[in-house]
Short mmCIF file of C-alpha atoms in Angstrom, two decimals:
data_model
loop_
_atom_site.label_atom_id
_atom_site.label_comp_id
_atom_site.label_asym_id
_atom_site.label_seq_id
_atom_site.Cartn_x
_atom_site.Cartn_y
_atom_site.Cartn_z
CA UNK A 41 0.00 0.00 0.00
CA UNK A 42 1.26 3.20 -1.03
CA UNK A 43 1.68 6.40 1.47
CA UNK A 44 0.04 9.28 0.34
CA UNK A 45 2.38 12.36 1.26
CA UNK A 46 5.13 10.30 2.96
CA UNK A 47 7.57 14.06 3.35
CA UNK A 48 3.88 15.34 4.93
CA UNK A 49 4.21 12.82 7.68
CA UNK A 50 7.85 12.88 8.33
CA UNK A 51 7.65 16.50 8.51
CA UNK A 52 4.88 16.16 11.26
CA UNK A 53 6.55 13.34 13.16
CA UNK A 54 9.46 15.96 13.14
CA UNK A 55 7.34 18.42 15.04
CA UNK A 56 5.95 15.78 17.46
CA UNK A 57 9.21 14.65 18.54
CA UNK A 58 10.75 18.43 19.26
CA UNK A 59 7.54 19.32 20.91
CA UNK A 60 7.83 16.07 23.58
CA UNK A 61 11.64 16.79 23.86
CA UNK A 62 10.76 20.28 24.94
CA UNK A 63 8.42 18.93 27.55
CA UNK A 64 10.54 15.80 28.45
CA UNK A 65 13.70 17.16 28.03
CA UNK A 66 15.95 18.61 30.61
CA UNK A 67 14.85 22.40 30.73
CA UNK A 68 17.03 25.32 31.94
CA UNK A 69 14.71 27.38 34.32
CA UNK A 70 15.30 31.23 35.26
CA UNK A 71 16.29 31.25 38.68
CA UNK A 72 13.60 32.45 41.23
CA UNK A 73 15.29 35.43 42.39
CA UNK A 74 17.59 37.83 40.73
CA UNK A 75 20.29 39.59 41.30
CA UNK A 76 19.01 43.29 43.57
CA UNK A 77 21.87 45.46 42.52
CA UNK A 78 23.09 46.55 38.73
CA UNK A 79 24.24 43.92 36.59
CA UNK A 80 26.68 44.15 33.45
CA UNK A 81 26.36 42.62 30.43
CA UNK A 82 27.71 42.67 26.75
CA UNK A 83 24.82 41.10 23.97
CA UNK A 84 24.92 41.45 20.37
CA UNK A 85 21.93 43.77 18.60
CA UNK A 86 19.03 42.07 17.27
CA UNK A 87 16.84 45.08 16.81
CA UNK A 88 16.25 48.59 18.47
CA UNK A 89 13.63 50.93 18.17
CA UNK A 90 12.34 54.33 19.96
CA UNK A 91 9.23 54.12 21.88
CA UNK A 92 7.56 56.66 24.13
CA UNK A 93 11.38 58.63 24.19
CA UNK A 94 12.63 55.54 25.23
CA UNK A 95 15.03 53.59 23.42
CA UNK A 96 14.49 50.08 23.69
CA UNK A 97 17.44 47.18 22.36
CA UNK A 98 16.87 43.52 22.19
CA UNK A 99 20.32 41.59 23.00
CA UNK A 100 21.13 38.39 22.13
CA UNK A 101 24.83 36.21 22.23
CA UNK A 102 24.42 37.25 25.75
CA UNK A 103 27.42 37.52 28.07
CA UNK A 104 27.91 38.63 32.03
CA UNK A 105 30.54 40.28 33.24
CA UNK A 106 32.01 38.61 35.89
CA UNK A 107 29.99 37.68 39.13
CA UNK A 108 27.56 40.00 38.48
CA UNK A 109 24.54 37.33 37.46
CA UNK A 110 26.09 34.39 38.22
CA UNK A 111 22.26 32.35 39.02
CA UNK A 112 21.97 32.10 35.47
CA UNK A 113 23.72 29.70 33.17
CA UNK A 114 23.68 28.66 29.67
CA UNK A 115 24.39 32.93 28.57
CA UNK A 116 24.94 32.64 25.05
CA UNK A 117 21.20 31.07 24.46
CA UNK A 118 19.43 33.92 26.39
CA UNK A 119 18.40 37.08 24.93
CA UNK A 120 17.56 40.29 27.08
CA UNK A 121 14.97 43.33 26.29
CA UNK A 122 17.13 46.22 27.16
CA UNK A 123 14.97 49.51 28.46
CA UNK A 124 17.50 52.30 28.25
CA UNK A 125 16.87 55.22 30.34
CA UNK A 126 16.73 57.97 28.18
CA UNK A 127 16.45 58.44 24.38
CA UNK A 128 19.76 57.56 23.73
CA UNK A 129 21.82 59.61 20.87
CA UNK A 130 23.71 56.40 19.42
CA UNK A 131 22.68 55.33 15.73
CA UNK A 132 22.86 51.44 16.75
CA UNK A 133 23.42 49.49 13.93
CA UNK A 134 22.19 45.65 13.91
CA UNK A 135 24.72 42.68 14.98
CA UNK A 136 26.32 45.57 16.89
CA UNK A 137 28.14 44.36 20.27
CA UNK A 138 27.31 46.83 22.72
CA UNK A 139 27.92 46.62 26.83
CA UNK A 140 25.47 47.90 28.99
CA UNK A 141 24.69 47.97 32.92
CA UNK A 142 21.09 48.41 34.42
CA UNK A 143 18.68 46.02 36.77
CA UNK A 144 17.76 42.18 35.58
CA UNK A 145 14.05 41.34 35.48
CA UNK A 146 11.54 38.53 34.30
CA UNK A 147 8.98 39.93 31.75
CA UNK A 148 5.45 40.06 33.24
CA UNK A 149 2.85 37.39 33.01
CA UNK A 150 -0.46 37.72 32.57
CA UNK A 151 -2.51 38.56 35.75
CA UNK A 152 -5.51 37.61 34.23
CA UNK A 153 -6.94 34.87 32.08
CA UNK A 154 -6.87 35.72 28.43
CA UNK A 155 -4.59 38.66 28.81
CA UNK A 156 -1.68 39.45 26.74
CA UNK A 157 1.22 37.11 28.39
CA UNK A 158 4.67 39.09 27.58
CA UNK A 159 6.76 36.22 29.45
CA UNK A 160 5.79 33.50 26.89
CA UNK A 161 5.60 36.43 24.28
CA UNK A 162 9.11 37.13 24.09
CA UNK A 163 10.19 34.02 25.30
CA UNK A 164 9.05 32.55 22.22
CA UNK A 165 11.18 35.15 20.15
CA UNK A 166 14.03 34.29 22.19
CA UNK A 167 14.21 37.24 24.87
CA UNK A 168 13.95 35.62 28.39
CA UNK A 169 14.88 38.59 30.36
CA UNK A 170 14.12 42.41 30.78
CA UNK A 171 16.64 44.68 31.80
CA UNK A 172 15.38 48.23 32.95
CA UNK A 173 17.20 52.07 33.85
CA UNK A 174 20.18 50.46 31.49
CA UNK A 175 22.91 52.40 31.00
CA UNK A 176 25.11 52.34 27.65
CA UNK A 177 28.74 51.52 28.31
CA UNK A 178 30.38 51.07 24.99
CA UNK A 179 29.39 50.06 21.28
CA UNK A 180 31.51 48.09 19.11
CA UNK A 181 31.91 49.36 15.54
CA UNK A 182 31.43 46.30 13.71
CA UNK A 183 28.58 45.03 12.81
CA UNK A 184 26.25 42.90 9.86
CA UNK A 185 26.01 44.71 6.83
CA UNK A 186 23.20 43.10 5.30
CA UNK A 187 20.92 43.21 7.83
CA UNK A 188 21.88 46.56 8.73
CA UNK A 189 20.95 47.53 4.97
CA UNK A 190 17.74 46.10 5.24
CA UNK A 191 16.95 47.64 8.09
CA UNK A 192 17.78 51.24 7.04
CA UNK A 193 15.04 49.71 3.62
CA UNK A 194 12.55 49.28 6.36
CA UNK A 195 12.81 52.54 8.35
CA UNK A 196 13.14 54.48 4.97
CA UNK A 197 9.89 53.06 4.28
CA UNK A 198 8.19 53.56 7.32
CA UNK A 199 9.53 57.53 7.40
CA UNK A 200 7.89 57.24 3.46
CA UNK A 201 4.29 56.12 4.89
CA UNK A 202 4.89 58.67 8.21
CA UNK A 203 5.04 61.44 5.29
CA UNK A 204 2.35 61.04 3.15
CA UNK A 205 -0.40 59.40 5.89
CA UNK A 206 -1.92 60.45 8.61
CA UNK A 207 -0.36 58.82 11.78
CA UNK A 208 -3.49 56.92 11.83
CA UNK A 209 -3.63 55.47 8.96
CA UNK A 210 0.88 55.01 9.01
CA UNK A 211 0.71 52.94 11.87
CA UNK A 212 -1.99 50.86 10.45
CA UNK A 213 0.04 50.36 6.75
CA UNK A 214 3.37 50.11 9.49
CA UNK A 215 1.84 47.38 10.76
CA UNK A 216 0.42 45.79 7.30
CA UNK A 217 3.61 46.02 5.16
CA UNK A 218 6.62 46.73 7.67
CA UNK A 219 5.34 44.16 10.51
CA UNK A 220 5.70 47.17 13.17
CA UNK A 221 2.54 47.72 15.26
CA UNK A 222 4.36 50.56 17.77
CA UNK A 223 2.61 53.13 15.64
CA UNK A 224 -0.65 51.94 16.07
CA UNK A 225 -2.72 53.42 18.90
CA UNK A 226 -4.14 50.86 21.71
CA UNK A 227 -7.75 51.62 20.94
CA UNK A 228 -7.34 50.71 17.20
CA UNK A 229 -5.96 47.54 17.78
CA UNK A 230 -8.32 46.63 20.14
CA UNK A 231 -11.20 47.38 17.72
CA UNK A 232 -9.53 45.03 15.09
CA UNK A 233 -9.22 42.05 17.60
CA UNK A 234 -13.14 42.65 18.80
CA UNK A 235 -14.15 42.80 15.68
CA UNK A 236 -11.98 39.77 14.63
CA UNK A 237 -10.06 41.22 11.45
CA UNK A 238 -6.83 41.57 13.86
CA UNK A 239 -4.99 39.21 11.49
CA UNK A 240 -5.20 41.68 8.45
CA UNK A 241 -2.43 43.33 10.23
CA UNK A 242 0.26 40.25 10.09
CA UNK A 243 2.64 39.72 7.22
CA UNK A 244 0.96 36.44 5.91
CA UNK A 245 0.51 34.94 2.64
CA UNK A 246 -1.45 37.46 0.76
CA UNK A 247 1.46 39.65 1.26
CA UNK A 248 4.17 37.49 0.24
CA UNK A 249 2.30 36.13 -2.48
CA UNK A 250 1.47 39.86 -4.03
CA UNK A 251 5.01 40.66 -3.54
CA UNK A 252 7.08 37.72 -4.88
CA UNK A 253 4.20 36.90 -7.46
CA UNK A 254 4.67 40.66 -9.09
CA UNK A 255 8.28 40.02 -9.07
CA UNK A 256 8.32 36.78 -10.73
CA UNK A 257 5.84 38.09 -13.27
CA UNK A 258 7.82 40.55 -14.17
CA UNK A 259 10.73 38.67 -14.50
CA UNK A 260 8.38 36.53 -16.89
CA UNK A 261 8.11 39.68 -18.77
CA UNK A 262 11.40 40.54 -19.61
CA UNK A 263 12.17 37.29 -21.06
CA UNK A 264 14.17 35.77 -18.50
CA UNK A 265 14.80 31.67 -17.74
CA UNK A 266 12.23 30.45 -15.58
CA UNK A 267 15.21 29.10 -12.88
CA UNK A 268 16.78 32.86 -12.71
CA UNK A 269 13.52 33.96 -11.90
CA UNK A 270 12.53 31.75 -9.49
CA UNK A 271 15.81 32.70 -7.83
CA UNK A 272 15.64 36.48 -8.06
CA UNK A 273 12.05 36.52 -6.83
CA UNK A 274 13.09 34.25 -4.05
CA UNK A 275 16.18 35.74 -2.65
CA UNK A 276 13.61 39.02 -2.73
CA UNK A 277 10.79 37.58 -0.52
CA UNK A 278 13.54 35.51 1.92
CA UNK A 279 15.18 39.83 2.18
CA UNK A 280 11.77 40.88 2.83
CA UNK A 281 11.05 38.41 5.79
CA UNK A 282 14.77 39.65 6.84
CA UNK A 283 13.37 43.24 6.82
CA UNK A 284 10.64 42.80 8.78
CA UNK A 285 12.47 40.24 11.46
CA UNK A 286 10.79 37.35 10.10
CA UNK A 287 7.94 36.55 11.93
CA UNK A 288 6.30 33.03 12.15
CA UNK A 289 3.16 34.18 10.13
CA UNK A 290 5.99 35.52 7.36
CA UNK A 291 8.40 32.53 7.31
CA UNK A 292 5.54 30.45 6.82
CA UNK A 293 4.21 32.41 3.92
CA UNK A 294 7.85 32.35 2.34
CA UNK A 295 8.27 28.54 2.40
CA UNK A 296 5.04 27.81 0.82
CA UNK A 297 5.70 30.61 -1.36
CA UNK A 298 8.95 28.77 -2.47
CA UNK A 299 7.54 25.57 -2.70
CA UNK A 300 5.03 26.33 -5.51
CA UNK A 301 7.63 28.36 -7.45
CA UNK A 302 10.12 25.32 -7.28
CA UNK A 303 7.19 22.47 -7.82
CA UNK A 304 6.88 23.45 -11.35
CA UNK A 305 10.70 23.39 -12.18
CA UNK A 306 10.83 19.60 -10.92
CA UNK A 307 7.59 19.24 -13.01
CA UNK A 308 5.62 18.39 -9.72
CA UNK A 309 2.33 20.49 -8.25
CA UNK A 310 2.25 22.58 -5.06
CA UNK A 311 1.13 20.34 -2.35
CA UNK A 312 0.09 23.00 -0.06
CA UNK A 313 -0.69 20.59 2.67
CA UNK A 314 3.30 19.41 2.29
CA UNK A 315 4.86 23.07 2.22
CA UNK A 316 3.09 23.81 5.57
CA UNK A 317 4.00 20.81 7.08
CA UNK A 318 7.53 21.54 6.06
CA UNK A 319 7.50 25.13 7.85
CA UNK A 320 6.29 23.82 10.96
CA UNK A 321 8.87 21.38 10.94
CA UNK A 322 11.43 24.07 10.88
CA UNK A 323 9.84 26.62 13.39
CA UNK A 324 9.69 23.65 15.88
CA UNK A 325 13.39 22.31 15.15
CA UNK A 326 14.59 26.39 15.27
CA UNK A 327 12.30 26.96 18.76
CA UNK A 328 9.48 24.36 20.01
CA UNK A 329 8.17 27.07 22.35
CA UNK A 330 6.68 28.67 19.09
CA UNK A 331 4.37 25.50 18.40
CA UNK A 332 1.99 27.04 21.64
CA UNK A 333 1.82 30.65 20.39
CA UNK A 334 -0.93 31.10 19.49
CA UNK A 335 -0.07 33.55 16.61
CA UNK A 336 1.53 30.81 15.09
CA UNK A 337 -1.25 28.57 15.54
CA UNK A 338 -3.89 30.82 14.05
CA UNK A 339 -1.55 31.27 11.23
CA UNK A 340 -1.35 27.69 10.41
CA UNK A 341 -5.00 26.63 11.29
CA UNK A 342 -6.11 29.58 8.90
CA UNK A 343 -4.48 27.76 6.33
CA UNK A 344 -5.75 24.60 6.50
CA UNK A 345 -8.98 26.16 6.94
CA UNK A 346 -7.91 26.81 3.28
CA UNK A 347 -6.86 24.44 1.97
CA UNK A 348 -9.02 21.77 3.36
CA UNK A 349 -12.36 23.11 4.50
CA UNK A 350 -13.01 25.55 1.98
CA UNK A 351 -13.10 22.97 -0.67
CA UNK A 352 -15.51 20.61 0.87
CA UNK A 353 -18.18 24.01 0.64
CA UNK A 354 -17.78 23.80 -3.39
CA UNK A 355 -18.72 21.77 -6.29
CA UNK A 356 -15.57 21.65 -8.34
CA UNK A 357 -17.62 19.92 -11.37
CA UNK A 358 -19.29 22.92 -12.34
CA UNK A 359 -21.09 25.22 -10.34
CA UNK A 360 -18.07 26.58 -8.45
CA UNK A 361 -19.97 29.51 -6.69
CA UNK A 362 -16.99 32.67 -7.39
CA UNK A 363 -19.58 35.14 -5.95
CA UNK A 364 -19.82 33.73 -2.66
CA UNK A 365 -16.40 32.70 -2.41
CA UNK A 366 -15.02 35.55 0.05
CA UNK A 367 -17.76 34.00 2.35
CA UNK A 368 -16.95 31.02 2.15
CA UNK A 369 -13.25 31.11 2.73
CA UNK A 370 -13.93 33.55 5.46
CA UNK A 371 -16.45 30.84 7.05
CA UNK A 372 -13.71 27.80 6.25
CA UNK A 373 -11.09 30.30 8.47
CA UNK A 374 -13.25 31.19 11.47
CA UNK A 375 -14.51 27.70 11.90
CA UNK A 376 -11.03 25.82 11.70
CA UNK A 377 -9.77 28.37 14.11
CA UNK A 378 -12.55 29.53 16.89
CA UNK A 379 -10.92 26.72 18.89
CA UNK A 380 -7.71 28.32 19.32
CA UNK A 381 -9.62 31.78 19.93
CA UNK A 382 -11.42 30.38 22.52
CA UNK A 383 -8.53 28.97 24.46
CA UNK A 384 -6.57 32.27 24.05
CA UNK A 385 -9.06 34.88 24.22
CA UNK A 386 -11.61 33.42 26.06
CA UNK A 387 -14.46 34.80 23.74
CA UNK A 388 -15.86 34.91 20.28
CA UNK A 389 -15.88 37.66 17.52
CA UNK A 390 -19.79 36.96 16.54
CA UNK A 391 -19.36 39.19 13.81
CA UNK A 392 -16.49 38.66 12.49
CA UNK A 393 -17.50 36.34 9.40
CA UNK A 394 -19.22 39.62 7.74
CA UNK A 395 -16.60 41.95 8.91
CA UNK A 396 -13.85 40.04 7.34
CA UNK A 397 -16.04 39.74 4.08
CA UNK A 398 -16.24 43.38 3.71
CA UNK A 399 -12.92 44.27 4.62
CA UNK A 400 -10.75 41.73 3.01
CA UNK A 401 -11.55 42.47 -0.94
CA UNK A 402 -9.52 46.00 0.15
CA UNK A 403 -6.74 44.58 1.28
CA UNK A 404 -4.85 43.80 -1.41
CA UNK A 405 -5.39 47.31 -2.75
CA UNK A 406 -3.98 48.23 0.41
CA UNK A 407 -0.81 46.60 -0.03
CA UNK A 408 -0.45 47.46 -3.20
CA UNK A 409 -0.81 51.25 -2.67
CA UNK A 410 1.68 51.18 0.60
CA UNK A 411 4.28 49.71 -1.77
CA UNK A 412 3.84 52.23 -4.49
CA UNK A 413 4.24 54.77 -1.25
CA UNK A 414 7.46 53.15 0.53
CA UNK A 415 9.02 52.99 -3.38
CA UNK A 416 8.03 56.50 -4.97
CA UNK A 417 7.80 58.21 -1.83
CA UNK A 418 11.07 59.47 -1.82
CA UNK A 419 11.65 60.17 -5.92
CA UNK A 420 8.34 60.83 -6.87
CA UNK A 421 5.67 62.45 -5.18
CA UNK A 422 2.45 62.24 -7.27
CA UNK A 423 1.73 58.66 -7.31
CA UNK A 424 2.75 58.59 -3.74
CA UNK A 425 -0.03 61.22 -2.05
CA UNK A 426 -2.63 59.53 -4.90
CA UNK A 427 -1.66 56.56 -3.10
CA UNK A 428 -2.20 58.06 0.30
CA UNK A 429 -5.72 59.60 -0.40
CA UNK A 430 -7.49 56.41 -1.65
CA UNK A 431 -5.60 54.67 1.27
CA UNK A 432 -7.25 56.84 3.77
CA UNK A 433 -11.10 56.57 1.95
CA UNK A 434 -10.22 52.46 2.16
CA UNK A 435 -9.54 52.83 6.06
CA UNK A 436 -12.51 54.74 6.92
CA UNK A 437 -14.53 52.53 5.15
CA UNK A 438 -12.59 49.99 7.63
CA UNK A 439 -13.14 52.51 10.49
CA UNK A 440 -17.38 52.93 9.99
CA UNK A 441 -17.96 49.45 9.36
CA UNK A 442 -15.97 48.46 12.48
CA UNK A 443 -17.59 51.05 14.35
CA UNK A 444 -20.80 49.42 13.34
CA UNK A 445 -20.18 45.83 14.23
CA UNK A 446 -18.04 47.07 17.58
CA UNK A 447 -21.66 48.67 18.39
CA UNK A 448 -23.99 46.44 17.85
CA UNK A 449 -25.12 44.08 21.04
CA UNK A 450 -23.29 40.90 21.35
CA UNK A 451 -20.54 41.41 19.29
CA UNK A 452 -18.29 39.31 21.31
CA UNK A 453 -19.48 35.84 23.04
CA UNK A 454 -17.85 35.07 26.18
CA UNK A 455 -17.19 31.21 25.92
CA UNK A 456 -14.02 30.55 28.31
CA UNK A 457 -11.45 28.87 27.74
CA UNK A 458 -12.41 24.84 26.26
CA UNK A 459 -10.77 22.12 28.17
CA UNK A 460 -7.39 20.37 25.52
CA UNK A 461 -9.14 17.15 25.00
CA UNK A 462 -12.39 18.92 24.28
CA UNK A 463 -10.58 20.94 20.95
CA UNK A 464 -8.52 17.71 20.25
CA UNK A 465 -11.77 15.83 20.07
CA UNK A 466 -13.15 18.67 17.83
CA UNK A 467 -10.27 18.35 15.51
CA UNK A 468 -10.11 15.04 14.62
CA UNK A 469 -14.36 15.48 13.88
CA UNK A 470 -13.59 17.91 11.55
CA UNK A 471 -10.79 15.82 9.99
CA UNK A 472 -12.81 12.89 9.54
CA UNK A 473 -15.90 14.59 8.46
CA UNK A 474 -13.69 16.52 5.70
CA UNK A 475 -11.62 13.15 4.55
CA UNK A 476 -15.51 11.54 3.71
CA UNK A 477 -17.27 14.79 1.98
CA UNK A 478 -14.19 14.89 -0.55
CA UNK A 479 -14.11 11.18 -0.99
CA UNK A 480 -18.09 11.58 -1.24
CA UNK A 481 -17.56 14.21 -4.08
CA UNK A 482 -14.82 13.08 -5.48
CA UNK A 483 -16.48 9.48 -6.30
CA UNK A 484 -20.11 11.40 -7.61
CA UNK A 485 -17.26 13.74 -10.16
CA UNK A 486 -15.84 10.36 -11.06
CA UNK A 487 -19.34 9.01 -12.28
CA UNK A 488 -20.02 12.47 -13.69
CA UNK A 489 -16.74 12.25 -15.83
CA UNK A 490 -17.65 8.92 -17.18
CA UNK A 491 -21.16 9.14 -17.79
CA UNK A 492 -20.77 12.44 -19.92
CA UNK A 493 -18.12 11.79 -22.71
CA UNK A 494 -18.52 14.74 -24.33
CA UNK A 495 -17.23 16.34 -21.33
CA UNK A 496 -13.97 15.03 -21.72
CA UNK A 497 -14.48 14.92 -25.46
CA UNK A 498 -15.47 18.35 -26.03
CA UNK A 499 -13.66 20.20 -23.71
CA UNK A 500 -10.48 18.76 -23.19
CA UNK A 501 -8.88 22.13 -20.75
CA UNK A 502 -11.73 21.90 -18.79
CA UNK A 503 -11.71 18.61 -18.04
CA UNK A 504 -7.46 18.50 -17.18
CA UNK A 505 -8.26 21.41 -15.15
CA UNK A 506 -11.21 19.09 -12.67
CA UNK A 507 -8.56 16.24 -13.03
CA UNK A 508 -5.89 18.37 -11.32
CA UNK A 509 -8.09 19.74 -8.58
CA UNK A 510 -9.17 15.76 -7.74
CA UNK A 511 -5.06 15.76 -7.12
CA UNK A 512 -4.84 18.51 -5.24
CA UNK A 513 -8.06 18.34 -3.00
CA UNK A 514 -7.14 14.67 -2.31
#
């Protein structure tokens, strides 16, 4: 018997076996009490930005100088959230070494249930300790050049959509195209997380797709050899995630990205189902921790929703029902994920299956209008305020009809959090009931096929093109 998607399975047993090492393994645990007085410490820059006059760095290749934290071991795989006290007048530059001296803290947990948790938060980026009042010692003067490049890209694009937007509608594009959410005021992205369109805002597949798609196409264009332009538009995208510290929501994106620009080199189709596999596999090799965020989770159940769901709501013989497909995928998304949403946010967006439907036509316009502001922006003004005046009719579109939903009674069902074995149990319903309505349909197209030659007869594209979704949906 034959193993459908063997890589699919390996790539999962992967993920099971880092996530029980992580729980059975031997785990290095943050001592219970840190050291009262200053520490000093020398870490390599990760990233830095300015927030409320503050500058804040985030350290990594972590190293204490002498006794002065001696409770904690294992230094070079710790990272530490540096709070400096003042806006400092430095230009740090990333994979900087720089030495600094302040007090050593653990991030804060959540004091209530369903509240942001910062502890596992950064933790799962790889920044297990907060240091605050820290004091600059030195800087080194070498440091990565590449990165560094792409992160002057990124800030000269955010300074682009700070010039022609209002801060509004910046920190809302900030946190579309640049990843950045610091811009965006508290009450704003609380209304997009009531509502439920809070994912709009994360670097995800529409965004990589619009991106390295255009590039590839236009590679197309100018005549160049499908492997060179698979390349090009690859090395682009894998910069872009670089740019915007490649978040889990982006690096999936980009591997399933690559995967169906490489398929049809090899002469093979996109198994979408493989390609996400794959990316889990490496996000739980790289860090399990990121297998229980539930960013990451969202990410990935949204996908399958996708790829899986949404295909057992249409009738790929015939009637395939294009008008109410923005429904449909937006009803395949919220049901594969409202487990996770539960368990994390302890309530339900009831609206959020129309709200997405009338916000998510705009947004690739929106992406595509941000770019044309982050390129022209700074050589060519015209195109670039254009850009920035149908942006701003787009978001107050977003802004009434959030207003609207945010208003009415009920908008958000308080459920609690569901019990593991409860959304386990749920899951593998869903599976099963999935597997048997695309068998079901698969079996009736089958008969269809064979019962109507002139189907196949007649129109030969059409029927290659039904053949290839039985391959894919299967």
């Amino acid at each position: 018997m034959r193993i459908k998607r063997p890589f699919m399975l390996f790539c999962i047993l992967i993920i099971a076996v880092c996530i029980a090492k992580h729980y059975i393994g031997e785990k290095i645990l943050p001592p219970r009490e840190l050291p009262e007085t200053a520490v000093t410490l020398q870490g390599r820059i990760d990233a830095w930005e300015v927030r409320n006059e503050r500058t804040i760095l985030y350290l990594s290749e972590i190293y204490f100088y002498g006794d002065s934290a001696k409770e904690i071991n294992n230094c070079n795989s710790i990272g530490v959230r540096c709070y400096v006290k003042a806006k400092a007048k430095e230009d740090f530059k990333l994979g900087q070494a720089v030495a600094v001296q302040g007090f050593l803290t653990l991030p804060e947990s959540a004091r209530n249930p369903g509240e942001f948790d910062a502890n596992i938060y950064y933790k799962s980026k790889g920044y297990d300790y907060v240091m605050y009042e820290a004091e600059i010692l030195s800087c080194g003067e070498k440091f990565d050049y590449m990165v560094q490049g792409l992160d002057e890209v990124r800030r000269y694009a955010q300074r682009q959509l700070e010039r022609y937007l209002i801060p509004e509608d910046a920190g809302i594009m900030s946190a579309m195209l640049l990843g950045d959410k610091s811009l965006m005021e508290t009450e704003t992205k609380e209304l997009y997380r009531e509502v439920g369109i809070y994912h709009i805002l994360a670097i995800s597949g529409l965004h990589i797709s619009m991106i390295g798609g255009c590039i590839y196409k236009l590679l197309k264009k100018l005549q160049m050899k499908p492997v060179a332009a698979v390349v090009i538009s690859l090395i682009f995208i894998i910069f872009y995630g670089v740019m915007i510290g490649m978040p889990p929501s982006a690096f999936r994106a980009i591997v399933m990205f690559a995967f169906g620009l490489v398929a049809p080199i090899f002469y093979r189709s996109h198994d979408k189902l493989t390609s996400l596999a794959f990316a889990g596999a490496c996000l739980a090799v790289w860090e399990p921790v990121l297998m229980f965020d539930a960013g990451v989770q969202l990410s990935f159940l949204a996908v399958m929703g996708i790829v899986l769901l949404y295909p057992t709501f249409l009738d790929i013989h015939r009637h395939h029902m294009k008008v109410a497909d923005g429904l449909w995928v937006s009803f395949a998304v919220t049901y594969m994920t409202v487990p996770v949403i539960m368990r994390t946010y302890y309530e339900v967006p009831l609206y959020s299956l129309l709200a997405n439907v009338c916000v998510l036509p705009f947004v690739p316009v929106l992406i595509g209008l941000g770019l044309v502001i982050s390129i022209f922006g700074g050589i060519w003004s015209f195109p670039a305020k254009l850009s920035a005046m149908v942006i701003h009719m787009i978001l107050w579109f977003y802004e009434r009809i959030l207003a609207i939903f945010a208003g009415r009674p009920g908008n958000s069902y308080v459920t609690g959090a569901p019990e593991i074995w409860r959304i386990v149990v749920f899951y593998i319903v869903l599976g099963i009931m999935i597997w048997i309505i695309l068998k079901v349909k698969r079996k009736l197209l089958i008969q269809s096929l064979y019962s109507e030659n002139d189907y196949a007869e007649g129109r030969p594209e059409e029927y290659i093109r039904v053949q290839k979704s039985l391959r894919i949906t299967m």
